[in-house]
Structures are given as C-alpha cells and as structure tokens.
Short mmCIF file of C-alpha atoms and ligand atoms in Angstrom, two decimals:
data_model
loop_
_atom_site.label_atom_id
_atom_site.label_comp_id
_atom_site.label_asym_id
_atom_site.label_seq_id
_atom_site.Cartn_x
_atom_site.Cartn_y
_atom_site.Cartn_z
CA MET A 1 63.53 96.12 181.46
CA THR A 2 63.26 97.48 185.02
CA PHE A 3 65.90 99.63 186.57
CA ASP A 4 67.40 98.43 189.79
CA HIS A 5 68.05 101.28 192.28
CA THR A 6 70.97 101.05 194.69
CA PRO A 7 70.88 103.72 197.54
CA HIS A 8 73.55 106.12 197.45
CA PRO A 9 75.83 105.80 200.54
CA THR A 10 77.14 109.38 200.56
CA PRO A 11 74.92 111.60 198.72
CA THR A 12 75.99 115.11 198.33
CA SER A 13 74.72 117.48 201.11
CA PRO A 14 71.88 119.99 200.47
CA GLU A 15 74.33 122.75 201.46
CA ARG A 16 77.13 121.51 198.95
CA LEU A 17 74.52 120.87 196.13
CA GLN A 18 73.23 124.67 196.52
CA GLU A 19 76.88 125.59 196.33
CA ILE A 20 77.53 123.83 193.18
CA LEU A 21 74.21 125.05 191.79
CA ALA A 22 75.21 128.69 192.54
CA SER A 23 78.06 128.51 189.87
CA PRO A 24 77.79 125.11 187.90
CA GLY A 25 80.44 125.92 185.09
CA PHE A 26 80.38 123.15 182.43
CA GLY A 27 81.20 119.78 183.11
CA THR A 28 83.07 119.83 186.27
CA HIS A 29 80.25 118.49 188.84
CA PHE A 30 78.50 115.28 188.34
CA THR A 31 75.33 114.32 190.12
CA ASP A 32 75.00 111.41 192.70
CA HIS A 33 73.95 108.73 190.39
CA THR A 34 74.57 107.08 186.91
CA SER A 35 72.54 104.77 184.74
CA VAL A 36 74.10 101.83 183.56
CA ILE A 37 72.88 98.76 181.12
CA ASP A 38 75.40 96.26 180.10
CA TRP A 39 75.61 94.11 176.91
CA THR A 40 77.12 90.97 175.99
CA ALA A 41 77.23 89.26 172.61
CA GLU A 42 75.37 86.29 174.15
CA GLY A 43 73.08 87.86 176.42
CA GLY A 44 72.11 91.30 174.64
CA TRP A 45 71.26 94.16 176.80
CA GLY A 46 70.64 93.25 180.48
CA ASP A 47 71.26 94.53 184.23
CA ALA A 48 69.93 97.93 183.94
CA ARG A 49 70.59 99.95 187.09
CA VAL A 50 70.95 103.32 188.62
CA GLU A 51 74.02 103.19 190.86
CA PRO A 52 76.00 105.63 192.87
CA TYR A 53 78.11 107.93 190.76
CA GLY A 54 81.88 106.82 191.01
CA PRO A 55 84.96 105.45 189.36
CA ILE A 56 84.56 102.59 186.77
CA SER A 57 86.72 99.27 187.43
CA LEU A 58 88.00 98.54 184.10
CA ASP A 59 90.50 95.94 183.11
CA PRO A 60 93.54 97.60 181.63
CA ALA A 61 93.17 95.51 178.43
CA ALA A 62 89.61 96.72 177.88
CA ALA A 63 89.21 97.48 174.32
CA VAL A 64 88.16 101.03 174.57
CA LEU A 65 91.43 101.95 176.11
CA HIS A 66 93.28 100.67 173.04
CA TYR A 67 91.06 100.79 170.06
CA ALA A 68 88.61 103.75 171.05
CA GLN A 69 85.59 101.62 170.37
CA GLU A 70 83.32 104.19 171.90
CA ILE A 71 80.17 106.47 171.15
CA PHE A 72 78.38 109.14 173.03
CA GLU A 73 75.50 111.67 173.08
CA GLY A 74 75.02 115.16 174.49
CA MET A 75 71.61 116.58 175.57
CA LYS A 76 70.24 118.96 178.14
CA ALA A 77 67.27 118.70 180.77
CA TYR A 78 65.46 121.94 181.82
CA ARG A 79 63.31 122.79 184.80
CA HIS A 80 60.11 124.26 183.51
CA ALA A 81 57.72 126.49 185.36
CA ASP A 82 55.34 123.62 186.01
CA GLY A 83 58.08 121.88 187.97
CA GLY A 84 58.61 119.04 185.37
CA ILE A 85 62.21 118.34 183.90
CA TYR A 86 62.08 118.14 179.98
CA THR A 87 64.58 117.28 177.32
CA PHE A 88 64.56 118.36 173.72
CA ARG A 89 64.11 115.75 170.91
CA PRO A 90 65.49 112.68 173.02
CA LEU A 91 64.41 110.15 170.09
CA GLU A 92 66.68 111.75 167.85
CA ASN A 93 69.40 111.44 170.01
CA ALA A 94 68.49 107.73 170.60
CA ARG A 95 68.50 107.49 166.76
CA ARG A 96 71.68 109.05 166.42
CA LEU A 97 73.55 106.88 169.03
CA ASN A 98 72.26 103.80 167.12
CA ARG A 99 73.73 105.37 163.81
CA SER A 100 77.04 105.88 165.62
CA ALA A 101 76.81 102.45 167.25
CA VAL A 102 76.42 100.94 163.60
CA ARG A 103 79.48 102.95 162.39
CA MET A 104 81.62 101.69 165.38
CA ALA A 105 80.53 98.21 165.42
CA LEU A 106 78.69 98.61 168.75
CA PRO A 107 75.41 97.18 169.66
CA GLU A 108 72.24 99.30 168.92
CA LEU A 109 70.38 100.23 172.15
CA PRO A 110 66.54 99.92 171.81
CA GLU A 111 65.04 103.65 171.74
CA GLU A 112 62.58 102.92 174.65
CA LEU A 113 65.91 101.81 176.99
CA PHE A 114 67.73 104.81 176.00
CA ILE A 115 64.68 107.18 177.14
CA GLU A 116 64.43 105.21 180.39
CA SER A 117 67.88 105.50 181.15
CA LEU A 118 67.51 109.25 181.00
CA GLU A 119 64.16 109.21 183.01
CA GLU A 120 65.45 107.07 185.82
CA LEU A 121 68.62 109.13 186.29
CA VAL A 122 66.88 112.64 186.14
CA SER A 123 64.13 111.35 188.40
CA THR A 124 66.73 110.22 190.93
CA ASP A 125 68.74 113.38 190.70
CA LYS A 126 66.22 115.89 190.09
CA ALA A 127 67.28 118.16 192.67
CA TRP A 128 70.44 118.68 190.48
CA VAL A 129 68.87 120.32 187.60
CA PRO A 130 69.58 124.17 187.88
CA ASP A 131 66.96 126.81 187.02
CA GLY A 132 68.98 129.88 186.22
CA ASP A 133 69.10 131.68 183.20
CA GLY A 134 70.86 129.57 180.32
CA GLU A 135 71.30 126.77 182.83
CA ALA A 136 70.36 123.05 182.57
CA LEU A 137 71.53 119.56 183.64
CA TYR A 138 73.78 118.21 180.72
CA LEU A 139 73.03 114.55 180.13
CA ARG A 140 75.98 112.50 178.55
CA PRO A 141 74.91 108.97 177.57
CA PHE A 142 77.96 107.04 176.27
CA MET A 143 78.56 103.43 175.24
CA PHE A 144 82.30 101.66 175.18
CA ALA A 145 83.78 98.32 174.58
CA SER A 146 84.46 96.95 178.14
CA GLU A 147 85.93 93.55 176.96
CA ALA A 148 89.42 92.90 178.05
CA PHE A 149 90.99 91.53 174.70
CA LEU A 150 93.66 92.97 172.63
CA GLY A 151 92.75 91.44 169.33
CA VAL A 152 91.18 93.68 166.87
CA ARG A 153 87.51 93.00 166.52
CA PRO A 154 84.29 94.41 167.71
CA ALA A 155 83.98 93.74 171.59
CA ASN A 156 81.71 91.06 172.88
CA ALA A 157 81.12 93.08 176.18
CA VAL A 158 79.92 96.61 176.18
CA SER A 159 78.72 99.06 178.64
CA TYR A 160 76.13 101.81 178.21
CA ARG A 161 75.96 104.77 180.92
CA VAL A 162 74.46 108.16 181.48
CA ILE A 163 76.27 110.75 183.72
CA ALA A 164 74.82 114.18 184.32
CA SER A 165 76.52 117.45 185.07
CA PRO A 166 74.78 120.75 186.00
CA ALA A 167 75.65 123.33 183.26
CA GLY A 168 75.78 127.14 183.34
CA ASN A 169 76.47 129.01 179.97
CA TYR A 170 78.89 127.15 177.90
CA PHE A 171 81.10 130.18 176.92
CA GLY A 172 80.54 131.69 180.16
CA GLY A 173 78.36 134.85 181.12
CA GLU A 174 76.88 137.01 178.31
CA LEU A 175 76.62 136.19 174.75
CA LYS A 176 79.82 137.18 173.18
CA PRO A 177 80.66 136.55 169.68
CA VAL A 178 83.48 133.89 169.27
CA ARG A 179 86.76 133.95 167.20
CA ILE A 180 87.29 130.95 165.08
CA TRP A 181 90.56 129.49 163.87
CA VAL A 182 90.53 127.93 160.35
CA SER A 183 92.46 124.76 160.47
CA ARG A 184 94.80 124.21 157.52
CA ASP A 185 97.11 121.71 158.86
CA TYR A 186 94.44 119.40 160.11
CA ILE A 187 91.15 117.79 158.83
CA ARG A 188 88.39 116.25 161.18
CA ALA A 189 86.81 113.70 158.82
CA ALA A 190 87.18 112.23 155.33
CA PRO A 191 84.65 110.26 152.99
CA GLY A 192 84.22 106.81 154.55
CA GLY A 193 85.67 107.65 157.77
CA THR A 194 83.91 108.51 161.10
CA GLY A 195 82.88 112.05 160.80
CA ALA A 196 79.14 111.53 161.01
CA ALA A 197 79.41 109.43 164.07
CA LYS A 198 79.48 110.86 167.55
CA THR A 199 82.67 109.05 168.69
CA GLY A 200 85.54 110.05 171.01
CA GLY A 201 88.19 109.68 168.38
CA ASN A 202 86.82 112.50 166.27
CA TYR A 203 87.51 114.77 169.20
CA ALA A 204 90.89 113.25 170.27
CA GLY A 205 91.93 113.96 166.47
CA SER A 206 90.64 117.89 166.84
CA LEU A 207 92.64 118.72 169.93
CA ALA A 208 95.73 119.46 168.15
CA ALA A 209 94.01 121.87 165.87
CA GLN A 210 92.35 123.21 169.01
CA GLN A 211 95.70 123.92 170.61
CA GLN A 212 96.76 125.78 167.58
CA ALA A 213 93.54 127.97 167.76
CA THR A 214 93.97 128.64 171.34
CA ALA A 215 97.48 129.80 170.76
CA LYS A 216 96.13 132.14 168.09
CA GLY A 217 93.72 133.53 170.43
CA CYS A 218 90.85 131.82 169.09
CA ASP A 219 88.04 129.97 170.87
CA GLN A 220 87.15 127.20 168.40
CA VAL A 221 88.62 125.46 165.24
CA LEU A 222 86.70 125.50 161.93
CA PHE A 223 87.55 122.52 159.86
CA LEU A 224 87.51 122.38 156.15
CA ASP A 225 86.65 119.70 153.75
CA PRO A 226 88.79 116.84 153.11
CA LEU A 227 89.33 117.35 149.54
CA ARG A 228 90.92 120.90 149.86
CA GLU A 229 88.36 122.71 148.18
CA ASN A 230 88.16 125.25 150.66
CA ALA A 231 84.64 124.25 151.68
CA ILE A 232 83.56 124.75 155.16
CA GLU A 233 82.52 121.75 157.39
CA GLU A 234 82.02 122.27 161.02
CA LEU A 235 83.54 123.47 164.19
CA GLY A 236 85.17 120.80 166.51
CA GLY A 237 81.94 120.11 168.20
CA MET A 238 79.40 122.42 166.47
CA ASN A 239 77.56 123.21 163.12
CA VAL A 240 77.97 126.31 161.28
CA PHE A 241 75.17 128.64 159.60
CA LEU A 242 75.55 131.78 157.54
CA VAL A 243 72.91 134.38 157.21
CA THR A 244 72.27 136.44 154.22
CA ALA A 245 70.87 139.93 153.52
CA ASP A 246 67.99 138.62 151.78
CA ASN A 247 66.97 136.38 154.56
CA ARG A 248 68.41 132.98 153.70
CA LEU A 249 70.26 130.65 155.65
CA ILE A 250 73.19 128.44 154.28
CA THR A 251 74.73 125.63 156.17
CA PRO A 252 77.18 122.84 154.66
CA ALA A 253 75.06 119.66 153.51
CA LEU A 254 75.47 116.61 155.35
CA THR A 255 77.88 114.57 153.14
CA GLY A 256 78.90 111.92 155.53
CA THR A 257 81.77 113.96 157.10
CA ILE A 258 79.55 116.35 159.16
CA LEU A 259 77.95 115.38 162.26
CA GLU A 260 74.16 115.62 162.25
CA GLY A 261 73.38 118.30 164.73
CA ILE A 262 69.95 118.08 166.29
CA THR A 263 70.26 121.71 166.99
CA ARG A 264 71.10 122.10 163.31
CA ALA A 265 68.08 120.34 162.15
CA SER A 266 65.99 122.38 164.52
CA VAL A 267 67.29 125.59 163.41
CA ILE A 268 66.58 124.65 159.64
CA GLN A 269 63.01 123.75 160.77
CA LEU A 270 62.47 127.13 162.76
CA ALA A 271 63.83 129.14 159.94
CA LYS A 272 61.59 127.37 157.48
CA ASP A 273 58.68 128.00 159.70
CA ARG A 274 59.37 131.70 159.71
CA GLY A 275 59.42 131.67 155.77
CA MET A 276 63.43 131.90 155.28
CA GLN A 277 65.00 129.83 152.51
CA VAL A 278 67.33 127.38 153.95
CA GLU A 279 70.23 126.25 151.55
CA GLU A 280 71.99 123.00 152.52
CA ARG A 281 75.10 122.82 150.04
CA GLN A 282 78.69 123.33 149.77
CA VAL A 283 79.85 126.89 150.98
CA THR A 284 83.60 127.81 150.56
CA LEU A 285 85.45 130.43 152.63
CA GLU A 286 85.75 132.36 149.45
CA GLU A 287 82.05 132.83 149.39
CA TRP A 288 82.16 133.74 153.02
CA ASP A 289 84.70 136.17 152.59
CA ALA A 290 83.15 137.82 149.29
CA GLY A 291 79.73 137.85 150.98
CA ILE A 292 80.83 139.71 154.12
CA THR A 293 82.90 142.37 151.86
CA ASP A 294 79.77 142.85 149.51
CA GLY A 295 77.27 142.83 152.32
CA SER A 296 75.36 139.77 151.01
CA ILE A 297 76.32 137.70 154.11
CA THR A 298 75.50 139.48 157.27
CA GLU A 299 75.72 136.94 160.15
CA ALA A 300 77.26 133.79 161.11
CA PHE A 301 76.77 131.39 163.98
CA ALA A 302 77.64 128.07 165.19
CA CYS A 303 75.25 125.70 167.11
CA GLY A 304 74.95 122.57 169.06
CA THR A 305 73.57 121.32 172.35
CA ALA A 306 76.18 122.69 174.69
CA ALA A 307 76.29 126.27 173.58
CA VAL A 308 72.97 126.50 171.75
CA ILE A 309 73.73 129.13 169.31
CA THR A 310 76.84 131.26 169.28
CA PRO A 311 77.44 134.12 167.03
CA ILE A 312 80.95 134.08 165.09
CA GLY A 313 82.47 137.13 165.44
CA GLU A 314 85.53 136.71 163.23
CA LEU A 315 87.43 133.99 161.38
CA LEU A 316 91.37 133.67 161.14
CA ASP A 317 92.55 131.94 157.97
CA GLY A 318 96.40 132.44 158.51
CA GLU A 319 96.77 136.16 157.40
CA ARG A 320 93.19 136.38 156.23
CA ARG A 321 90.45 137.74 158.68
CA ILE A 322 86.87 137.50 157.90
CA ALA A 323 84.83 139.41 160.34
CA SER A 324 81.01 139.29 160.84
CA ALA A 325 78.86 141.78 162.42
CA GLY A 326 78.93 141.23 166.17
CA THR A 327 75.71 139.42 167.25
CA GLY A 328 73.18 139.66 164.48
CA GLU A 329 69.61 140.04 164.79
CA VAL A 330 68.59 136.79 162.90
CA THR A 331 71.09 134.81 165.07
CA LEU A 332 69.73 136.36 168.36
CA SER A 333 66.15 135.82 167.37
CA ILE A 334 66.63 132.07 166.44
CA ARG A 335 68.48 131.49 169.48
CA GLU A 336 65.86 133.16 171.56
CA GLU A 337 63.07 131.23 169.94
CA LEU A 338 64.84 127.88 170.29
CA LEU A 339 65.80 128.67 173.91
CA GLY A 340 62.03 129.59 174.54
CA ILE A 341 60.85 126.17 173.44
CA GLN A 342 63.74 124.41 175.44
CA THR A 343 63.09 126.22 178.71
CA GLY A 344 59.22 126.14 178.45
CA THR A 345 58.57 129.83 178.04
CA GLY A 346 57.75 129.67 174.25
CA GLU A 347 55.12 127.38 172.23
CA ASP A 348 56.44 123.84 171.41
CA ARG A 349 54.78 123.75 168.00
CA HIS A 350 56.58 120.70 166.92
CA GLY A 351 56.18 118.50 170.05
CA TRP A 352 59.92 118.59 170.71
CA MET A 353 60.03 118.60 174.49
CA HIS A 354 59.83 115.37 176.37
CA ARG A 355 59.12 115.20 180.09
CA LEU A 356 61.57 113.09 181.91
CA ALA A 357 60.69 113.75 185.68
C1 PLP B 1 77.49 116.84 169.13
C2 PLP B 1 78.01 117.54 167.89
C3 PLP B 1 77.47 118.54 167.22
C4 PLP B 1 76.27 119.12 167.67
O1 PLP B 1 75.12 118.39 167.60
P1 PLP B 1 73.71 118.50 168.52
O2 PLP B 1 72.80 117.56 168.48
O3 PLP B 1 73.15 119.71 167.87
O4 PLP B 1 74.24 118.82 170.07
C5 PLP B 1 78.14 119.10 165.95
N1 PLP B 1 79.31 118.74 165.74
C6 PLP B 1 79.91 117.74 166.28
C7 PLP B 1 81.25 117.15 165.66
C8 PLP B 1 79.34 117.11 167.51
O5 PLP B 1 79.95 115.94 168.11
#
C-alpha cells in the first residue's frame, strides 16, 4: 500500500516549532501530520494516507464513543548522532497492537503497515524530533470503532491513526523517586478481563484510583491482584521491578491481568545479559515490606516507554509505609544502559533499534 500525502495548509512556523521544542512537556503539542489507514469489514485495510493534523469528524453514534472499542500503542523516536531517527523494537508494538486488537474484536493491522505508518509520519515531521537529554518524539498509534451504530457488536468500520508529540522528561526534570499509592478500593484487571490489552477502558477505570493517589500526595497508583492475595500487579501504566541485595530482579509474572511492557521485557533481557537472576512470579506487599525491613530488597523501580525507568521511593498502603532507598545503583545502571541503546550512545547488541527516517 502506498501512502498518499496531502500538503499541510498551515504548517507550524519554524519559530513556533523552536519554541515548542525548547520545552516540550508531555503530550501537549502535536506535530503537523497524522498517518491514517481505514478499515471496513467488506474492503479490509485501505486508503493509507498522511494528512494534516486536526480534529476528526465522527458521527455521534460512533461505536467507540459508546462502547469503548479502542486500542493504542506508545513508543518513542530518538534523534541519533548520525542524523537518523530511530525507534525501539517497533515490531513488538505491532504484535502487541494485534494482540490487543484480537481481545477487543478489532481487525489486526499487518505488521509492515504499522511500521510504514510510523516511517511515513516521522519522515514527514522529522523536524519535530527533539534532541535534548531525555527527549524524544512520542508516537501514539491507535485504532477505534468509527461505525455509527448503537447495537452491540464489533464495528464494521474502524480507523487506525498515528499522532506524534515531542516529549521531554516524563516526570519533569531530574530523576526523582516517585511516591506510590496502593489501591485498596479499586482493581485494574481480573482474569479473563482486558488487563493484558492496551485499551483505553483500562485507563478510564484507573482514574478514580489515581485521584485518590493524588489526594494522598502520591504520583502513581499500584494495583494489587484481583483475588485479594496482596500480590502486586502494576502501576496504571508501568510495570514494577524489585531488586534484591543478592543481585536478583523480581517482577510479577504475566498472568493475563498485567500489560506486557516492552520496556519490562527489555529490562529482563538486559538483566540476564549481566548475569542477574530474574524471577517472574507472584510477589506480595508483605514480601516487599519484609524485604525492605531485613535489607534483602534494596531497590524498586517502575518502567514503561513514557518514563523509561523510574525509581520508586516509597509506597503508601493506608497507614503502612514501605520506603525503598532513594535511587538505587542497579536501577540507575539499567536505566543508563537502556537509554544508551535508545539514544544511540550505547551498543545495540540485540538489534532493537529500527531506523524510521
Ligand atoms: C503501555 C503500558 C505499560 C508499559 O509498556 P511499555 O511497552 O514498556 O511502554 C505498562 N502497563 C500498562 C498498563 C500499559 O498500558
């Protein structure tokens, strides 16, 4: 499929772009274009195009607005010293998008079309990729049911799009450990549910818990297992790791209620490469608490594309407070290694980087 390009009527001026890139923030400014591919049950995927960024005209009865038939991905593009724009493991995002699609009864998008949609957008809006420390162009592919129909069934018309937004450091400024609120009133996912799909509904369901966290002065929410065994699952949008004094990494196993983070998988690989033992298993709050107390657990961190790797400073579970050491050495070292690969300053042993433009 070849992408049709429409010239942009009013592109952002070079001066305005410089202003935006000087302090990009996160998810507030969007590039001049968007990649679009439409799907119908009769015709399949077609009409691939790069068009000017702007509001979408949607019928008020569009299924996504009523039944949330929607999925998305999140990735970053980095400007390397060779002038190229690279992204990290995009085929993994393509595959995960399709696993989410199957769960949400949306059509699967051929992997090569997914990659092409990124290449087309990033080469068109190449000037928007920032090159400051910790900065990148955040790419947001998403797919939604656009058919106007109020009956409950998978939609026969779907739209896939990619938007892009210059991104600074996710939690702003220096690497500071985050405070986490343990959600006791709400769970994120249950067996057989949609927890392993990257779908908006999981986020909608996490917002009330996030409100509680914010009210308690915390940055993020930690969700526990749905069976009330006090096992940790993940944050609203990041996976969790514990580091032990004897150089092991512990992270909750993927049991269908946790999102399979690509950062998570990459951290596991990098840890194994350096000879660390990685345990993917059930881990409870009690084990975390006891480990901090007796010194067997030395660090905790969260990971995901947006914030890469962020140390967890403390955990608030009602009256109980579980405090980790500030920013641990292992956390910092894995973070540096991963960022090195992504930004092109470190060796890409696993061939994870893909040149987009
Ligand atoms: C996207 C996401 C993650 C992190 O996945 P990455 O591929 O590492 O960015 C973790 N948890 C949830 C719920 C997510 O939606």
